[in-house]
XYZ file of C-alpha atoms in Angstrom:
555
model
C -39.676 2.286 -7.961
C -41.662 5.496 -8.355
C -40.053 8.044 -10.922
C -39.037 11.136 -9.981
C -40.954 14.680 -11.038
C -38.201 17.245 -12.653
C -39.159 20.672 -12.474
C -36.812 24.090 -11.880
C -38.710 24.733 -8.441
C -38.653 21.270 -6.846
C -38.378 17.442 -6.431
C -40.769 14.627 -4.817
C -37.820 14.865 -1.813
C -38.652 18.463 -1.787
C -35.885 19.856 -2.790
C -36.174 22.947 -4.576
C -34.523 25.602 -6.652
C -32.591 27.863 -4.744
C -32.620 31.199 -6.116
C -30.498 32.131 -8.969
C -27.080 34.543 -8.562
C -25.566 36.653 -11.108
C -22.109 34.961 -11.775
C -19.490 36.757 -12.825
C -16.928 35.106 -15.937
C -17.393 33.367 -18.536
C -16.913 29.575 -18.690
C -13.517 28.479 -17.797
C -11.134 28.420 -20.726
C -7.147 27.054 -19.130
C -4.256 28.249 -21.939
C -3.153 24.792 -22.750
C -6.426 24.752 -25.143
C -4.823 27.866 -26.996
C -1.494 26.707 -26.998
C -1.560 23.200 -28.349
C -4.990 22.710 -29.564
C -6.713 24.609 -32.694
C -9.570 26.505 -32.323
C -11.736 23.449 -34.085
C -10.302 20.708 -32.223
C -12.215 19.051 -28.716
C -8.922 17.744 -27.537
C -10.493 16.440 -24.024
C -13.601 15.155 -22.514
C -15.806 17.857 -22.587
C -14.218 19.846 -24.380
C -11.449 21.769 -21.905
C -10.201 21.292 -18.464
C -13.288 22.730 -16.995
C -15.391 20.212 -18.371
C -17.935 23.033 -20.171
C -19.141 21.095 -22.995
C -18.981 24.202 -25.110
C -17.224 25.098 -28.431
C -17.042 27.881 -30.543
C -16.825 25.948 -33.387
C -19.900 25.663 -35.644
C -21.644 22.536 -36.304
C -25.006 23.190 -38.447
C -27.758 20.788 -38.561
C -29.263 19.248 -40.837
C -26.632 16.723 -40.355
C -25.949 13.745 -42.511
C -24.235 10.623 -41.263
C -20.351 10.361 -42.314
C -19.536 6.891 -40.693
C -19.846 4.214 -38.243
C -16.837 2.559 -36.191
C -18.178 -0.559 -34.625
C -15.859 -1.915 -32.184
C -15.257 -5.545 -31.658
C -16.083 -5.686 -27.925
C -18.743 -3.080 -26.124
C -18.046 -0.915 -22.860
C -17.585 -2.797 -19.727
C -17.845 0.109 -16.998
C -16.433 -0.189 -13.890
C -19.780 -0.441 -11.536
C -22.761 -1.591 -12.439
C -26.151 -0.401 -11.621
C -27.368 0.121 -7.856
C -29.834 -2.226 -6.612
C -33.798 -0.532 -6.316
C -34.319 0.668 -2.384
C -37.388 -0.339 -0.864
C -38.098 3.087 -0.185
C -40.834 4.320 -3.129
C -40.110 8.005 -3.107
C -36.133 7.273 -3.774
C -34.205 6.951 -7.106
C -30.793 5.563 -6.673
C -29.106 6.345 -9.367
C -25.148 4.785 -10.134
C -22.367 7.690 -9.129
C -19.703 6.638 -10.636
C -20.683 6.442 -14.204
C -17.681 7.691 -16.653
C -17.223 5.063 -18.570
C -20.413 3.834 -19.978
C -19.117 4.449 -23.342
C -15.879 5.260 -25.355
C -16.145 8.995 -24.980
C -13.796 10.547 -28.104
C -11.492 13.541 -28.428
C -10.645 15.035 -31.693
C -7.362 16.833 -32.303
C -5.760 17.226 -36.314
C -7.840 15.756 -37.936
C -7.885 12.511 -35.982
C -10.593 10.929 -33.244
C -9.395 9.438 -30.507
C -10.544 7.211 -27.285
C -9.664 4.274 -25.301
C -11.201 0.923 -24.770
C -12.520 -0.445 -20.976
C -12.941 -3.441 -23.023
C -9.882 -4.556 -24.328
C -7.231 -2.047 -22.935
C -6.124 -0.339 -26.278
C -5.997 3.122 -27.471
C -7.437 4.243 -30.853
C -6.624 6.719 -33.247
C -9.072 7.031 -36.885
C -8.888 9.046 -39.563
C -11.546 11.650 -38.636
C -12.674 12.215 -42.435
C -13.395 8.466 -42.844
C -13.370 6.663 -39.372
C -10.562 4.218 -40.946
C -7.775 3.152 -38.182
C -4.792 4.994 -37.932
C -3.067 3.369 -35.125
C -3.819 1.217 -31.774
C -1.720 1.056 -28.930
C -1.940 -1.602 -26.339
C -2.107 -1.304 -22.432
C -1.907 -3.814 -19.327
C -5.605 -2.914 -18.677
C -9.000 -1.451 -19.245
C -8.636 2.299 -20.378
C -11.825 4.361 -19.110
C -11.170 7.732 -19.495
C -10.688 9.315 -23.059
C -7.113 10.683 -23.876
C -6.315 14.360 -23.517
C -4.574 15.352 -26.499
C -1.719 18.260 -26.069
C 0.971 19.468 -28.645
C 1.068 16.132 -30.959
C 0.499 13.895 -27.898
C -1.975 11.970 -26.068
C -1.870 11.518 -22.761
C -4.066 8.175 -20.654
C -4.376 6.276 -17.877
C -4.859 2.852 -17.508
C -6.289 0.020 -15.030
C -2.974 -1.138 -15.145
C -1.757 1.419 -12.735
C 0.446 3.659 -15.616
C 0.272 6.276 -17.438
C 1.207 6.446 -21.148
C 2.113 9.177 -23.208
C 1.448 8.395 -26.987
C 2.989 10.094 -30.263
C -0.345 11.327 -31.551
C 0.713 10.345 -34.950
C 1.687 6.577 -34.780
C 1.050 5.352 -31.140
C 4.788 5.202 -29.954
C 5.362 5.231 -26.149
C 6.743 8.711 -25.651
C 7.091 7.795 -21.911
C 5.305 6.143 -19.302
C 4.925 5.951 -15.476
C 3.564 4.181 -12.553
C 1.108 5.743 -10.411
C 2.062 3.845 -6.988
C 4.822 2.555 -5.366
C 4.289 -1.118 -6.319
C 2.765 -3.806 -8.312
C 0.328 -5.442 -6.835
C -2.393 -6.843 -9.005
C -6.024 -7.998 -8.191
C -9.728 -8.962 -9.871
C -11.463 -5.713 -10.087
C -15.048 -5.779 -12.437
C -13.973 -8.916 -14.184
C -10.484 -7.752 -14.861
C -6.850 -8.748 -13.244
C -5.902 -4.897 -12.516
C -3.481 -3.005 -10.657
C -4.371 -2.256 -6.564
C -4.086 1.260 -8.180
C -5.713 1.946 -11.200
C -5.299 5.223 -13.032
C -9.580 6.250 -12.962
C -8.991 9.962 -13.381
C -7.458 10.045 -16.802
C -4.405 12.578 -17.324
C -5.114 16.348 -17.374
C -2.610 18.435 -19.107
C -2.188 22.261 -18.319
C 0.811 24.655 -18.473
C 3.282 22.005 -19.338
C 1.999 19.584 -16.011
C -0.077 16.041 -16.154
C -2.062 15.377 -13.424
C -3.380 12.364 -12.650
C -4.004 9.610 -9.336
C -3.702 6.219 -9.170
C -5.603 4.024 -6.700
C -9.457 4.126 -5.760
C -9.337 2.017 -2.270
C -8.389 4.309 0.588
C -7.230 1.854 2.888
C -4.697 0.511 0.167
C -3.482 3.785 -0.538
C -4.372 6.431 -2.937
C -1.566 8.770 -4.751
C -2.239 11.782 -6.746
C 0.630 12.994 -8.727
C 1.805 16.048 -11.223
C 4.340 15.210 -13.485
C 6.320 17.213 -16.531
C 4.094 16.395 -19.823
C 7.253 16.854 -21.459
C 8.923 13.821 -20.204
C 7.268 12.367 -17.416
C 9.446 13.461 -14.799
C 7.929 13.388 -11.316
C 7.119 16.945 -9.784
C 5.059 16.367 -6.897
C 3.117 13.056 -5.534
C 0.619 13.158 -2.409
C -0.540 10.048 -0.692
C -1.519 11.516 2.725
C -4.625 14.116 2.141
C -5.965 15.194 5.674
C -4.668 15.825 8.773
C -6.859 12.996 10.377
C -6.273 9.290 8.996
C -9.969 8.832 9.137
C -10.769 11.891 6.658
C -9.132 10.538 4.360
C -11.070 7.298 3.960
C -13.520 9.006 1.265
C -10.577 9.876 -1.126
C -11.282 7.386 -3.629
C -10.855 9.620 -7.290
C -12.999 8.506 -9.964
C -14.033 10.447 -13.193
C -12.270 13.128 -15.398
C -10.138 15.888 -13.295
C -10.845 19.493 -13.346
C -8.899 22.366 -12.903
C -9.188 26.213 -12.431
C -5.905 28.426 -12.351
C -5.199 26.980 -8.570
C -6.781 24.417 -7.781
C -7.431 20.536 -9.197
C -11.054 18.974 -8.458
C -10.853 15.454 -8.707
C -14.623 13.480 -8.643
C -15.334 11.253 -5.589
C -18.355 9.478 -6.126
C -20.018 9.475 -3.050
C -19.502 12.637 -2.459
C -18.888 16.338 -4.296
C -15.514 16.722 -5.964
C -12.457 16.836 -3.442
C -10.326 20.506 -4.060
C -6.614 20.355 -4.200
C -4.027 22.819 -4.528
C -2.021 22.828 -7.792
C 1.099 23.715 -6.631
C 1.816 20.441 -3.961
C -1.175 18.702 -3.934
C -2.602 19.789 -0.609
C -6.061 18.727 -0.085
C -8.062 22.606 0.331
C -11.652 20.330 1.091
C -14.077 17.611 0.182
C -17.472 18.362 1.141
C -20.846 16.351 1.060
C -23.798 17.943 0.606
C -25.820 14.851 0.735
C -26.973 11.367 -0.777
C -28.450 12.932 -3.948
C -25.395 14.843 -4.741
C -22.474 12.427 -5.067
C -20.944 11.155 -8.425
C -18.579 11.137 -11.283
C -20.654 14.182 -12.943
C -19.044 17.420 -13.060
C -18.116 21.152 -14.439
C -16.593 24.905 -13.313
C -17.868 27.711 -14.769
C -17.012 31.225 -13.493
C -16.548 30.929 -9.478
C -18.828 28.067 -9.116
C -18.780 24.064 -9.158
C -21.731 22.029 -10.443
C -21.678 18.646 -9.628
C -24.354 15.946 -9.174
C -26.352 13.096 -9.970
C -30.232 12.777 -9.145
C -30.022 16.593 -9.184
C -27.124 19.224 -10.044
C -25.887 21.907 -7.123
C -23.530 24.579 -7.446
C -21.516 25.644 -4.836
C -18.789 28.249 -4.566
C -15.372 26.966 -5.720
C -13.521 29.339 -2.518
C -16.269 29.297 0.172
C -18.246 25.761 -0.579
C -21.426 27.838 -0.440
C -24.122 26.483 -1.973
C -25.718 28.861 -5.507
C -28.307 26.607 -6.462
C -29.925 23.480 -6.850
C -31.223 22.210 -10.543
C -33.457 19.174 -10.978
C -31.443 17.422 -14.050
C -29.012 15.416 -15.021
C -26.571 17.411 -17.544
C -25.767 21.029 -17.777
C -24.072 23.782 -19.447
C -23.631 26.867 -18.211
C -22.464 29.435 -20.647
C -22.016 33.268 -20.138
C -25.779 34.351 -18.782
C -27.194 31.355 -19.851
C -27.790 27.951 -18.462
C -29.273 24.804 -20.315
C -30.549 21.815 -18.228
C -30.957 18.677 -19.510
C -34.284 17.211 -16.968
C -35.167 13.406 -18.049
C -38.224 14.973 -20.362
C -36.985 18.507 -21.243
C -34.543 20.722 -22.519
C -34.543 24.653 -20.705
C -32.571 27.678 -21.312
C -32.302 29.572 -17.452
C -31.719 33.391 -17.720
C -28.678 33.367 -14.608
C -29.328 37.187 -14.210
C -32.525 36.868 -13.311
C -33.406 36.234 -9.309
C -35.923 33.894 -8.243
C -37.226 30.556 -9.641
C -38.965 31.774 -12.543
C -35.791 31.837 -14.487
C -36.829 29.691 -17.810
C -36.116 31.209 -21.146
C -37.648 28.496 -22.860
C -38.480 25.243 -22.501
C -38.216 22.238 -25.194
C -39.500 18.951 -24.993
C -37.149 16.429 -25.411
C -36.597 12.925 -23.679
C -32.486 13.015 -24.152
C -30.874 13.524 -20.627
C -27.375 11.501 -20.989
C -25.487 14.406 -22.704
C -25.167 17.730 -23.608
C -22.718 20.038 -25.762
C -23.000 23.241 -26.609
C -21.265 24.750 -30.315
C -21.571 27.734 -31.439
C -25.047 28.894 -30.479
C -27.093 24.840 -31.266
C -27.328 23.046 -28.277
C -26.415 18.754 -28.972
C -28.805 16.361 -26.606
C -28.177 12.792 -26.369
C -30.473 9.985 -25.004
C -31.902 6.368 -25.748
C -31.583 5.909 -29.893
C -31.534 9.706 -30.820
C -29.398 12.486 -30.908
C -31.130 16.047 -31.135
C -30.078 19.846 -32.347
C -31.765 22.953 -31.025
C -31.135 26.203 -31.420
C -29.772 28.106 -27.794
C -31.328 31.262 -28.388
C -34.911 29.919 -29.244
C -34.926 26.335 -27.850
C -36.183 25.516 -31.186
C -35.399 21.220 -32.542
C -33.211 21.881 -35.596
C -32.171 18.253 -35.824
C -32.711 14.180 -34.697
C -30.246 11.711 -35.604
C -30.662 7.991 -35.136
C -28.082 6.057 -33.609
C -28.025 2.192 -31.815
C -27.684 2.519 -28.172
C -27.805 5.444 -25.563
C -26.023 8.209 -26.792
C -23.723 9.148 -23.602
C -21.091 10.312 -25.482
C -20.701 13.830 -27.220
C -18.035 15.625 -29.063
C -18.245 18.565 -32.039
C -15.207 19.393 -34.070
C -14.434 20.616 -37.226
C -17.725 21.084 -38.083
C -18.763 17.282 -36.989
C -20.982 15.782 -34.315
C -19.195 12.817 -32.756
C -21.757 10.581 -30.980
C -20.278 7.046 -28.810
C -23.981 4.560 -27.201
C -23.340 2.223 -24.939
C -23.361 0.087 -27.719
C -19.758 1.028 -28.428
C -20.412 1.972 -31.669
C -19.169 6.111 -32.541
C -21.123 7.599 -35.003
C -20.025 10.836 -36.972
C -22.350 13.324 -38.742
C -21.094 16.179 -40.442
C -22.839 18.821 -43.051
C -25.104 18.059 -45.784
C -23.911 16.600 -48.551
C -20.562 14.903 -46.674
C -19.201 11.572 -48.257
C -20.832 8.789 -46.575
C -18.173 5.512 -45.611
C -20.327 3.083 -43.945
C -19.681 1.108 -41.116
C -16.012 0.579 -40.234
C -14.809 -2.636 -38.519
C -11.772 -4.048 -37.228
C -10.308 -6.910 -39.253
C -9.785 -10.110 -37.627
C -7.470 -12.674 -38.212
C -9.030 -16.167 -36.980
C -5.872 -18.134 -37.764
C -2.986 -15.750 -37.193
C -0.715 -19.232 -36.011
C -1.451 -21.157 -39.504
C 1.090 -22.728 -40.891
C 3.404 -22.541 -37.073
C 5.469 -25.692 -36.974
C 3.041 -26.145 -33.446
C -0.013 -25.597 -35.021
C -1.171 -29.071 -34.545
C 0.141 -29.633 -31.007
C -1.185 -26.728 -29.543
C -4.647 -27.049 -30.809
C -4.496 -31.016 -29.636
C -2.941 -29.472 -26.122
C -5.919 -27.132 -25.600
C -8.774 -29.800 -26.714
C -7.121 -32.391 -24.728
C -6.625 -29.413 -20.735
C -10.146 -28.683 -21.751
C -11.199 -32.772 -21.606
C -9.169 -33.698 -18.161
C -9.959 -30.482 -16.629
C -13.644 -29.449 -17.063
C -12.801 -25.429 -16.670
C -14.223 -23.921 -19.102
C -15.041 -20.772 -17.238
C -13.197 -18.753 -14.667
C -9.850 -17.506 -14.836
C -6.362 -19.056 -16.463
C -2.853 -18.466 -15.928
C -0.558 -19.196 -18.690
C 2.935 -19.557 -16.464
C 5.401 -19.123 -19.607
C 4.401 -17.577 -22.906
C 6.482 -18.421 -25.382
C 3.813 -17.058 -28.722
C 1.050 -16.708 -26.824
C -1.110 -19.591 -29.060
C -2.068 -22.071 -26.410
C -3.592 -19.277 -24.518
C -5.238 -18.730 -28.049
C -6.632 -21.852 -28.237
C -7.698 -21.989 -24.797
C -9.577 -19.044 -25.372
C -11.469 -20.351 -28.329
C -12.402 -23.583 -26.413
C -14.042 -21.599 -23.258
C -15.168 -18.761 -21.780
C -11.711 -18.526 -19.889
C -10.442 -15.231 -19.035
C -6.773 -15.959 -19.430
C -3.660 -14.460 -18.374
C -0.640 -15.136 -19.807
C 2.910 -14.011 -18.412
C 6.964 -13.952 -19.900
C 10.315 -12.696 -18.482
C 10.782 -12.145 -22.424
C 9.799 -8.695 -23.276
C 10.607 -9.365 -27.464
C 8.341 -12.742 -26.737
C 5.543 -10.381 -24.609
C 5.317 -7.814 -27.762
C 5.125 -10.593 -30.355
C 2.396 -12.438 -28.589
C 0.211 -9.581 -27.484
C 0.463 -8.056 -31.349
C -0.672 -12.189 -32.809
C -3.521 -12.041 -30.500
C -4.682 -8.416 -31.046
C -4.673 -9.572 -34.531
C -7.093 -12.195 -33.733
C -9.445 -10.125 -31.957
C -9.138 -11.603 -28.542
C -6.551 -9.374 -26.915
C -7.430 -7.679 -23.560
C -10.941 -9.046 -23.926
C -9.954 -12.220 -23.153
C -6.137 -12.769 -23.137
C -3.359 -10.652 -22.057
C -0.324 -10.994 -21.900
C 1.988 -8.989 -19.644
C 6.223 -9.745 -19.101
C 7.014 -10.258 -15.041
C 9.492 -12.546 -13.473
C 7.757 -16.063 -13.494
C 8.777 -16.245 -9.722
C 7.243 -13.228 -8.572
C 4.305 -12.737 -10.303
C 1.637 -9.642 -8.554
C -1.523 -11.436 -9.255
C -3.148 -11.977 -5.998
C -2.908 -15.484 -4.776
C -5.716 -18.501 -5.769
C -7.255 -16.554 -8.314
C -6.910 -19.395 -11.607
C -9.367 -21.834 -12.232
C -6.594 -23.523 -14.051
C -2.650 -22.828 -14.436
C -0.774 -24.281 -17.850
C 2.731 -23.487 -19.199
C 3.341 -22.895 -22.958
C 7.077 -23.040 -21.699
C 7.194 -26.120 -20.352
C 5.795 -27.656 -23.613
C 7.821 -26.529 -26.019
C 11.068 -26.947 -24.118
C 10.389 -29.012 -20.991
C 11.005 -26.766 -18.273
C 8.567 -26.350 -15.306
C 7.807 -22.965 -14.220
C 9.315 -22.028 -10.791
C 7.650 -23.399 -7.694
C-alpha cells in the first residue's frame, strides 16, 4: 500500500483543491448550548450540535497533567479496519469510525462518556477524575452523552435510549427506538436488530435520535420531548422509492442547523432531514473517497469526509471545496486542516489555491479542537498546542495510545487514546492525582451459603463440556454467580436472563462489582419462554434456576 501525498492543491488520485468561497456566518452555535450549558462547559461531542470543535473558553499551554482514568476494559468499535486493495495508488481508509475511543463531555464540573466495552455510563469528578456515578445499559454505548439542563441523554446497542439525572445516574426515562425486540450477534456483542449508533441530540426542548443500521430490517429515526420522553414524531419510510432507501443506515454523531438534522451514513455524505417530521430533504454521494462517520456545519456549508474533506452547500448540495486532510475546523475566516504531516491555517476570503496562512509541521491528524485562539492536535502518543494566529507549537503532551479524543473545558484539555485511558491537563501548577482505577471486587459471592456449589458446578460444565469459548446462555438467573464462575473458568461470553427484575438489578450490580459486567456477562430480565436472542447462537445453555430450586427452564 503506497501512502498518499497531502497537499492543499491535490492528491495522487488527482483530486485537487477547488477554489476557495467567501462564506458568510460564523460557525453554527444552536440555543440549547446557551440555555442549559455554561459558557465553560463542552456538553457534546465536539463541542455543539454542529460538531465545530471550537470553544471560547481559554485553555493556556504549558499544560501540566491533572489525572489519569484507566478503564478496566479498552474500546471495542463497531468495524474494524478495511482490508488493503490491490490497487497501489488507493488508501482505504475505515468510514465508520466514531467510536475508537471513549470520547468525553464535560458539563458542572463533571466528565462524562460511555463505554462500547462494557455498556455503562460514567460520570467523574472533573477536578480529580474520581467516580461519581455509573449507570448500566443492555449494551455497548458508542456515542458520548449530550448533556442538557442537569441531564444526560445516550443511546445504546441495546436499542434504547436513556435519560440520566446528571447528578446520580437515575433513569429519568427511557425509550425504545423500534417497534420490537429482536436481538442478534453484532461485533462480538448480543445487540438489539436496532441499535441506537447516532447518540441523542438535544435542541429546543427535542431529542433526536435513530435506531437501527440494516436497511432491509428497518431503520427508524425519531424526535422525542427531552422533557419526558414522549414520542413527537418517528419516520421509518425515507424515500419515495423502496430501493433509495437501502443506503439509510445512520452511524456517527447527528447534526443539526435551525431546519434540518444531518445524520452520518458511512458510505456516503450525511443524509438531510427535515426537523419538523422527519422527511428525508437528500442523501448524496459524491464518491468513494468521501463517505464516513466524519463530519461538521459551519455557516451554509457541510464538510464531511474521510481520505479527503469536501464541502458542499447545506440547501443546493453544491460542492465549495475539496481539502486533502483528515480533521478540520472552520472558524469565522479561518480554516485549520489537520493533513497526516501538517497543521495549516487557510485564509477562506482569499480565492484560489494559494490560501495557506501558515503551515506547521506536525504528525497529529486524529483530532482537532479549537479554544480560544490555541489550536489542540491529537495523534499517535502526543497531544500538541499551537497558537491559531501564528501556527506557532506552544505545547506537546504525552499520552499512551492515539489520541482520537478531544475536549477543553474549564480551562482543561481532556484527551481519551484508543487505549481507553482519558487523560486531563489543566494549568501550571494544578494538583496532580495520579492514575485513577476502578476497584474490583474478585469475590463479591464470599461467604453465599452457595459459594461452594457453584464454584464445584462451573469446574465440573467446564470438565463434561469442553466450551470454553463461544457464547453461554444462563436460562434462569437467580444471583447471577454461576455465570460468574463460568466466566472466570473461560473465555465465554455469557448471557444471563430472569423474569425477576429485583433478581436482574441485584445480579448485574454483584457482577459490575467484580469487574466482569457487560464485558463478559450480562444480565438482562425477559420472559424465559420468549427470549429475542436469535436462535442457535450458545455454545452452551445452563440454568442457575434449575439448581437452586429444581425447576427446568421452559421448553
Amino acid at each position: 500500500m503506497r501512502p498518499r501525498t497531502h497537499s492543499l492543491h491535490g492528491t495522487t488520485r488527482g483530486r485537487f483543491l477547488i477554489s476557495l468561497v467567501a462564506a458568510a456566518g460564523a460557525v453554527l452555535s444552536l440555543g440549547v448550548f446557551s440555555a442549559g450549558a455554561a459558557a465553560e462547559d463542552w456538553p457534546t461531542y465536539q463541542h455543539d450540535a454542529a460538531r465545530s470543535g471550537v470553544t471560547s473558553d481559554p485553555v493556556k499551554p504549558p499544560l501540566t497533567p491533572c489525572w489519569v482514568f484507566q478503564p478496566r476494559d479498552k474500546p471495542q468499535p463497531a468495524w474494524g479496519d478495511p482490508k488493503p486493495e490491490p490497487v497501489e495508488d488507493v488508501l482505504e481508509l475505515r468510514r465508520a469510525h466514531f467510536d475508537d475511543v471513549f470520547h468525553v463531555v464535560v458539563a458542572d464540573g463533571a466528565v462524562f462518556f460511555g463505554s462500547s466495552a462494557n455498556g455503562k455510563v460514567y460520570c467523574l469528578d472533573a477536578a480529580t477524575g474520581k467516580i461519581r456515578w455509573t449507570a448500566l445499559t443492555d449494551g455497548p454505548v458508542r456515542l458520548a452523552p449530550m448533556i442538557v439542563d442537569g441531564r444526560a441523554y445516550v443511546g445504546s446497542d441495546d436499542g434504547r435510549v436513556y435519560c440520566l439525572d446528571a447528578k446520580d445516574g437515575s433513569t429519568v426515562w427511557k425509550l425504545r427506538a423500534s417497534p420490537e425486540d429482536r436481538w442478534v450477534l453484532g461485533s462480538g456483542k448480543m445487540i438489539s436488530l436496532y441499535p441506537v449508533r447516532t447518540g441523542v441530540l438535544v435542541d429546543g426542548g427535542t431529542a433526536y435520535f435513530a435506531g437501527g443500521i440494516f436497511p432491509t430490517e428497518g431503520v427508524f429515526l425519531h424526535a422525542a420531548d427531552a422533557r419526558d420522553g414522549k414520542p413527537l414524531w418517528q419516520r421509518d419510510s425515507f424515500c419515495e422509492h423502496a430501493w433509495e432507501s437501502m443506503s439509510v443506515s445512520p452511524q456517527g454523531y447527528l447534526l443539526a442547523s435551525a431546519s434540518t438534522l444531518y445524520a452520518p451514513m458511512g458510505r456516503v455524505s450525511p443524509a438531510a432531514f427535515d426537523r419538523r417530521d422527519g422527511r428525508m430533504k437528500y442523501m448524496n454521494s459524491f464518491g468513494k473517497a468521501i463517505g464516513g462517520t466524519y463530519a461538521l456545519l459551519a455557516g451554509k456549508h457541510v464538510y464531511t469526509g474521510t481520505e479527503e474533506i469536501l464541502a458542499y452547500d447545506q440547501e443546493t448540495c453544491d460542492r465549495f471545496a475539496t481539502f486533502a486532510g483528515r480533521k478540520m475546523i472552520v472558524a469565522g475566516d479561518v480554516a485549520y486542516l489537520a493533513t497526516d504531516d501538517h497543521v495549516i491555517a487557510l485564509d477562506r476570503q482569499t480565492k484560489g489555491a494559494g490560501a495557506e496562512r501558515w503551515k506547521t509541521a506536525c504528525p497529529c491528524h486524529d483530532a482537532l479542537v479549537l479554544a480560544d485562539g490555541v489550536l489542540f492536535a491529537g495523534g499517535t502518543d502526543q497531544v500538541v498546542a499551537i497558537d491559531a494566529a501564528s501556527g506557532k507549537v506552544l505545547w506537546s503532551g504525552k499520552v499512551d495510545g492515539k489520541a482520537k479524543g478531544l475536549a477543553a473545558a474549564a480551562g482543561r484539555l481532556l484527551v481519551s487514546t484508543d487505549t481507553g485511558m482519558i487523560y486531563s491537563f489543566g494549568p501550571e501548577g494544578s494538583p496532580q492525582h495520579g492514575t485513577v482505577t476502578e476497584p474490583v471486587n474478585d469475590q463479591p459471592y464470599a461467604g453465599s451459603p452457595h459459594d461452594a456449589m457453584f464454584k464445584a458446578a462451573a469446574e465440573a460444565i467446564v470438565r463434561e463440556t469442553g466450551a470454553p469459548r463461544g457464547y453461554c446462555l444462563v436460562l434462569g438467573c437467580e444471583t447471577g454467580q454461576l455465570a460468574l464462575e463460568l466466566a472466570k473458568r473461560t473465555d465465554l461470553t455469557i448471557y444471563a436472563v430472569s423474569p425477576d427484575a429485583e433478581k436482574v438489578a441485584a445480579a448485574k450490580k454483584t457482577l459490575d462489582a467484580a469487574g466482569v459486567y457487560g464485558s463478559r456477562v450480562s444480565v438482562q430480565q425477559w420472559p424465559l419462554d420468549n427470549v429475542p436472542y436469535s436462535d442457535y447462537f450458545a455454545n452452551l445453555i445452563v440454568s442457575e434456576t434449575a439448581m437452586l430450586t429444581g425447576e427446568l427452564p421452559p421448553a
